[in-house]
Amino acid sequence: MKITPVDPKTVEVSGLLELVAANTATIRDGIRAALPETCVQLDIDLSQIGFLDSSGLGALLSLHKTLRARQGSVRLINPTQQVLQILELTRLHRVFEIVKNPS
Amino acid sequence: MTQGTPGTSPQSFRASLRLESQCDFDSIRQSTRLIRSFLSERGLQDLELDAWELALAEAGNNAVEHVMPENRNIPIGLDVSCDERDVEVRVTDHTPGFDWPDEVELPDPTDEGGRGLFLIRSLTDEAVYLRARDQNCLVLRKQRSGEVSLAQPTVETLQTRLAEAETALTEMTDELASCYESLTTIFRYSAGFGSSQEILSFSKNLLADLAQVTQADAVVLRIANTGQSQLPATTTAPERFQGMVAPASLLSDTPSFERDAAMNRQDSWFDPDTQLSDQDPLKPLGMALGICHPCVSNDQLVGTITLCRNAPDHPFAAAQLSLLHTFSDFLAIQIVNTRLIEERLRTGVTRRELEIASEIQRTLLPANVPDRPHLTVAASCLSAREVGGDIYDVIPIDSSCLFVLVADVMGKGVPAALFASVLRSTMRSMAHLHRQPGRLLTAVNQLLHDDFSRVDMFATAQAAYVDPSRGTLLVASAGHCPLLLWTPGNATAEAAGDAGLPLGIEQNAVYEATEVPFPPEACALLYTDGLTEARNPQAEFLGQDRLAQWLAETASKSDSARAMQSRLLNQLGVFRSGSRNTDDETAVLVRHLP
């Protein structure tokens, strides 16, 4: 996992391979700790993710709440088919901003 | 983390995989990956594989998250079976279990958790949650999508399938037969329920039947003693094992898995992985595995039943455990019922014995109080219970005198009554001192002091010697309420004599008698404090003053002691207006006739 501050307001997370019960707590807390106070935009790149379960969803929602508390938001970048499937199944695709960026 | 046993039968397409995952998220993750690749090899498509991987991750994570702490080292079972039409996975967890909801709904979008069941339900065609006592099983099924590339079934394949179906049918028939057998047995016990049976023979039959229907090699029944401290081996099936099984103690530290089951009120197991301690009372049976079920009724431990088997690879099935529980419930009810019946019988016997004691005590009191030429006497004794600690005695001396005694042994009921009888006999036996009540009390106290001390009792007593020819009354008291004396011309009666220490307190106590005038028409009332402590409905005591007043009034209206006494008792009844006497009430009335 790579956490990159793009500018004072934006942080980008990439290289996530799995977001499952075994690692969600570590990843969630790692990202949260890396957020500068000024950050209001968290972009999570989900293009490489192999598997995400409901606790992974929980971690995304938790980060979403953190950003909402400071009037910000979480964007999910290029989620894989499996991630899209679970987001739609649980109707959370309306909660997150999902960005499909061909580049 | 896992032991895989994949297998395919060559003739058909059915394949199965059995995994045992350790109870942590990492191991579950590895298992779901293995299952994914197993299903992938069976030709499932990516979308189906995604669905199964997610559904199993959710089921497995739940099993980890909610496991009971003591079961954390028991693996989670994942049994996969796949043929050309369906995939079925059974996830066996060791959590307390939960009620699978009829409708699984999504939580609020902001909630971070609570989507697992929804996902499982959405990703499978059928999800059934089977709950048992120590483990639960989630059965997930999903039809395979698309066409499976399998050639038209050959005659051989069809024959194999037919053979498989036949085997399955035979197994089902066997299971049904065993269910029927169990039901019949249970009905038989229901029928025998009302009839009073001896517990031991009932238990023996029950154990023999239980061994048969559960195919157990040994069954051990322990019934807890009434003190709830011991679990003796009450009986076994087969009976030859009984001598080999030592009692288990609920108090000692000797390891016993039956004791653990009893203390925790939970089924306990042993098997080749969790073996019995060498000191375990069951060890001598040499069994490979077993389960112990505590019988509990109304939160009270009744005992334990343990099923054992020789073969280590042949554990008890869920249906057999249900039978154990059912039989145990039956036995617990039967034991509790029998104990209740015995208790009722015992209470009945005790009541009868009390009636006899009461009868004996009544006959010990003088039946006819002797009148003397110039003395009339009346006595009454009313016990608060069947037997009491009050006594009185009236003994004629010479041709005209009387010795009168009233005593009250501390306490009520049988112990007081027993001691009262001893006291009366001792007083009676000292005839030479009846004319000297002070010396009598001194001697009796000295004689009985040790006996009184031994049983931690004491008594108050009042003794009087009445001599009408001299017109005197000698009275001595051992801590007793004072004798009331009325002499003609007085508006009320007066207390006479000194109180002194009760009997049984001080071995060397000296009791002095007081001589008071007892002219013609005078009367004396000796009584116990139950009388002055009688209460009216307003909870007021009768009191000594009111009693003295009544005595004076009654003396001016009646002559004979008996007539006076019935008036006094009437008055007492009116005063009490129905409140029950709570203490023994005794009164002896002596009147000097001119």
Short mmCIF file of N, CA, C and O in Angstrom, two decimals, chain A residues 18 20-22 28 32 50-55 57-59 61-62 64-65 81-82 85-86 89-92 95, chain B residues 25-26 29 32-33 36 47 50-51 53-55 57-58 61 106 108-113 115-116 118-119 122-123:
data_model
loop_
_atom_site.label_atom_id
_atom_site.label_comp_id
_atom_site.label_asym_id
_atom_site.label_seq_id
_atom_site.Cartn_x
_atom_site.Cartn_y
_atom_site.Cartn_z
N GLU A 18 -5.60 -6.42 -1.11
CA GLU A 18 -6.72 -7.10 -0.48
C GLU A 18 -7.22 -6.23 0.65
O GLU A 18 -6.41 -5.57 1.32
N VAL A 20 -9.52 -7.20 3.63
CA VAL A 20 -10.31 -8.28 4.23
C VAL A 20 -10.17 -8.23 5.75
O VAL A 20 -9.35 -7.49 6.29
N ALA A 21 -10.98 -9.05 6.43
CA ALA A 21 -11.03 -9.04 7.89
C ALA A 21 -9.63 -9.09 8.51
O ALA A 21 -9.38 -8.46 9.54
N ALA A 22 -8.73 -9.84 7.85
CA ALA A 22 -7.40 -10.02 8.44
C ALA A 22 -6.58 -8.74 8.44
O ALA A 22 -5.66 -8.61 9.24
N ARG A 28 -6.92 0.60 7.67
CA ARG A 28 -7.75 1.76 8.00
C ARG A 28 -6.99 2.73 8.91
O ARG A 28 -6.92 3.94 8.65
N ARG A 32 -5.68 6.50 8.14
CA ARG A 32 -6.20 7.59 8.96
C ARG A 32 -5.06 8.39 9.61
O ARG A 32 -5.09 9.61 9.66
N GLY A 50 -7.52 -7.48 -5.18
CA GLY A 50 -7.91 -8.84 -5.55
C GLY A 50 -9.19 -9.27 -4.86
O GLY A 50 -10.01 -9.99 -5.43
N PHE A 51 -9.37 -8.81 -3.63
CA PHE A 51 -10.53 -9.30 -2.89
C PHE A 51 -10.90 -8.32 -1.78
O PHE A 51 -10.02 -7.80 -1.08
N LEU A 52 -12.18 -8.07 -1.66
CA LEU A 52 -12.67 -7.16 -0.63
C LEU A 52 -13.91 -7.80 -0.01
O LEU A 52 -14.78 -8.29 -0.75
N ASP A 53 -13.99 -7.86 1.32
CA ASP A 53 -15.17 -8.44 1.95
C ASP A 53 -15.91 -7.37 2.76
O ASP A 53 -15.59 -6.19 2.67
N SER A 54 -16.89 -7.77 3.53
CA SER A 54 -17.74 -6.77 4.19
C SER A 54 -16.96 -5.97 5.23
O SER A 54 -17.30 -4.82 5.52
N SER A 55 -15.91 -6.56 5.80
CA SER A 55 -15.14 -5.76 6.75
C SER A 55 -14.31 -4.71 6.00
O SER A 55 -14.04 -3.63 6.52
N LEU A 57 -15.47 -3.22 3.36
CA LEU A 57 -16.48 -2.17 3.17
C LEU A 57 -16.56 -1.30 4.41
O LEU A 57 -16.67 -0.08 4.32
N GLY A 58 -16.51 -1.97 5.57
CA GLY A 58 -16.58 -1.24 6.85
C GLY A 58 -15.44 -0.24 6.96
O GLY A 58 -15.64 0.91 7.40
N ALA A 59 -14.24 -0.66 6.53
CA ALA A 59 -13.09 0.24 6.60
C ALA A 59 -13.29 1.44 5.69
O ALA A 59 -13.01 2.59 6.07
N LEU A 61 -16.14 2.69 4.75
CA LEU A 61 -17.18 3.54 5.34
C LEU A 61 -16.62 4.36 6.50
O LEU A 61 -16.98 5.53 6.69
N SER A 62 -15.73 3.73 7.27
CA SER A 62 -15.15 4.42 8.41
C SER A 62 -14.33 5.63 7.95
O SER A 62 -14.44 6.73 8.52
N HIS A 64 -14.74 7.14 5.10
CA HIS A 64 -15.73 8.06 4.54
C HIS A 64 -16.28 8.98 5.63
O HIS A 64 -16.40 10.19 5.46
N LYS A 65 -16.58 8.37 6.81
CA LYS A 65 -17.12 9.17 7.93
C LYS A 65 -16.10 10.19 8.40
O LYS A 65 -16.45 11.33 8.71
N GLN A 81 -14.06 -5.38 -10.90
CA GLN A 81 -15.41 -5.92 -11.09
C GLN A 81 -15.96 -6.49 -9.77
O GLN A 81 -17.10 -6.26 -9.40
N GLN A 82 -15.09 -7.19 -9.03
CA GLN A 82 -15.54 -7.80 -7.77
C GLN A 82 -15.95 -6.73 -6.76
O GLN A 82 -16.96 -6.86 -6.08
N GLN A 85 -19.19 -5.17 -7.79
CA GLN A 85 -20.29 -6.10 -7.53
C GLN A 85 -20.75 -6.02 -6.07
O GLN A 85 -21.94 -5.90 -5.79
N ILE A 86 -19.79 -6.02 -5.17
CA ILE A 86 -20.17 -5.98 -3.75
C ILE A 86 -20.73 -4.61 -3.38
O ILE A 86 -21.67 -4.50 -2.58
N LEU A 89 -24.24 -4.60 -4.71
CA LEU A 89 -25.05 -5.55 -3.95
C LEU A 89 -25.50 -4.93 -2.62
O LEU A 89 -26.63 -5.10 -2.17
N THR A 90 -24.58 -4.21 -1.99
CA THR A 90 -24.90 -3.63 -0.69
C THR A 90 -25.39 -2.18 -0.83
O THR A 90 -25.56 -1.49 0.17
N ARG A 91 -25.60 -1.75 -2.05
CA ARG A 91 -26.12 -0.41 -2.41
C ARG A 91 -25.26 0.71 -1.82
O ARG A 91 -25.76 1.75 -1.43
N LEU A 92 -23.98 0.45 -1.71
CA LEU A 92 -23.10 1.50 -1.20
C LEU A 92 -22.47 2.31 -2.34
O LEU A 92 -21.74 3.26 -2.11
N VAL A 95 -23.16 5.78 -1.98
CA VAL A 95 -22.55 6.51 -0.87
C VAL A 95 -21.18 7.06 -1.28
O VAL A 95 -20.85 8.21 -0.96
N PHE B 25 -8.64 -14.88 11.24
CA PHE B 25 -9.01 -14.31 9.95
C PHE B 25 -8.04 -14.72 8.84
O PHE B 25 -8.44 -14.99 7.72
N ASP B 26 -6.73 -14.79 9.18
CA ASP B 26 -5.75 -15.15 8.17
C ASP B 26 -6.00 -16.55 7.62
O ASP B 26 -5.95 -16.78 6.42
N ARG B 29 -8.91 -16.68 5.40
CA ARG B 29 -8.58 -16.10 4.09
C ARG B 29 -7.87 -17.14 3.21
O ARG B 29 -8.20 -17.32 2.05
N THR B 32 -10.40 -19.72 2.03
CA THR B 32 -11.29 -19.30 0.95
C THR B 32 -10.53 -19.29 -0.38
O THR B 32 -11.09 -19.61 -1.42
N ARG B 33 -9.24 -18.95 -0.34
CA ARG B 33 -8.44 -18.98 -1.58
C ARG B 33 -8.35 -20.41 -2.12
O ARG B 33 -8.51 -20.66 -3.31
N ARG B 36 -11.54 -21.43 -3.61
CA ARG B 36 -11.72 -20.78 -4.91
C ARG B 36 -10.97 -21.56 -6.00
O ARG B 36 -11.53 -21.86 -7.06
N LEU B 47 -17.32 -15.06 -12.17
CA LEU B 47 -18.34 -14.42 -11.34
C LEU B 47 -18.80 -15.35 -10.21
O LEU B 47 -18.97 -14.93 -9.07
N ASP B 50 -16.07 -15.49 -7.66
CA ASP B 50 -16.10 -14.29 -6.80
C ASP B 50 -17.18 -14.43 -5.73
O ASP B 50 -16.96 -14.14 -4.55
N ALA B 51 -18.35 -14.87 -6.17
CA ALA B 51 -19.48 -14.98 -5.23
C ALA B 51 -19.17 -15.97 -4.12
O ALA B 51 -19.37 -15.68 -2.93
N GLU B 53 -16.23 -17.01 -3.11
CA GLU B 53 -15.13 -16.54 -2.27
C GLU B 53 -15.64 -15.55 -1.22
O GLU B 53 -15.31 -15.61 -0.04
N LEU B 54 -16.51 -14.64 -1.69
CA LEU B 54 -17.03 -13.62 -0.77
C LEU B 54 -17.96 -14.24 0.28
O LEU B 54 -17.84 -13.97 1.47
N ALA B 55 -18.87 -15.10 -0.20
CA ALA B 55 -19.82 -15.71 0.73
C ALA B 55 -19.08 -16.49 1.81
O ALA B 55 -19.41 -16.42 3.01
N ALA B 57 -15.94 -16.07 2.74
CA ALA B 57 -15.18 -15.16 3.60
C ALA B 57 -16.10 -14.61 4.70
O ALA B 57 -15.72 -14.57 5.88
N GLU B 58 -17.32 -14.23 4.32
CA GLU B 58 -18.26 -13.68 5.30
C GLU B 58 -18.61 -14.74 6.35
O GLU B 58 -18.60 -14.48 7.55
N ASN B 61 -15.47 -15.44 8.50
CA ASN B 61 -15.17 -14.33 9.42
C ASN B 61 -16.14 -14.30 10.60
O ASN B 61 -15.75 -14.05 11.73
N LEU B 106 -30.41 -4.91 4.78
CA LEU B 106 -29.18 -4.12 4.80
C LEU B 106 -29.23 -3.11 5.93
O LEU B 106 -30.29 -2.55 6.20
N ASP B 108 -28.15 0.55 7.84
CA ASP B 108 -28.06 1.93 7.38
C ASP B 108 -26.73 2.09 6.61
O ASP B 108 -25.72 1.53 7.01
N PRO B 109 -26.75 2.86 5.51
CA PRO B 109 -25.52 2.98 4.70
C PRO B 109 -24.32 3.49 5.48
O PRO B 109 -23.18 3.24 5.08
N THR B 110 -24.54 4.17 6.59
CA THR B 110 -23.39 4.69 7.32
C THR B 110 -22.83 3.67 8.32
O THR B 110 -21.73 3.85 8.83
N ASP B 111 -23.61 2.60 8.62
CA ASP B 111 -23.08 1.60 9.55
C ASP B 111 -21.90 0.88 8.91
O ASP B 111 -21.93 0.54 7.74
N GLU B 112 -20.88 0.66 9.75
CA GLU B 112 -19.67 0.05 9.19
C GLU B 112 -19.77 -1.46 9.10
O GLU B 112 -19.04 -2.10 8.37
N GLY B 113 -20.67 -2.07 9.88
CA GLY B 113 -20.76 -3.52 9.86
C GLY B 113 -22.18 -3.97 9.55
O GLY B 113 -23.05 -3.16 9.20
N ARG B 115 -23.22 -6.40 7.26
CA ARG B 115 -23.61 -6.73 5.88
C ARG B 115 -23.31 -8.19 5.53
O ARG B 115 -23.64 -8.64 4.45
N GLY B 116 -22.65 -8.89 6.46
CA GLY B 116 -22.20 -10.26 6.18
C GLY B 116 -23.34 -11.19 5.78
O GLY B 116 -23.29 -11.82 4.73
N PHE B 118 -26.31 -10.51 4.83
CA PHE B 118 -26.96 -10.05 3.61
C PHE B 118 -26.17 -10.55 2.38
O PHE B 118 -26.75 -11.05 1.42
N LEU B 119 -24.87 -10.43 2.48
CA LEU B 119 -24.03 -10.87 1.35
C LEU B 119 -24.16 -12.37 1.14
O LEU B 119 -24.34 -12.84 0.02
N SER B 122 -27.43 -13.09 -0.41
CA SER B 122 -27.54 -12.61 -1.79
C SER B 122 -26.71 -13.43 -2.75
O SER B 122 -27.04 -13.56 -3.92
N LEU B 123 -25.59 -13.97 -2.24
CA LEU B 123 -24.65 -14.62 -3.15
C LEU B 123 -24.94 -16.10 -3.34
O LEU B 123 -24.29 -16.77 -4.13
#
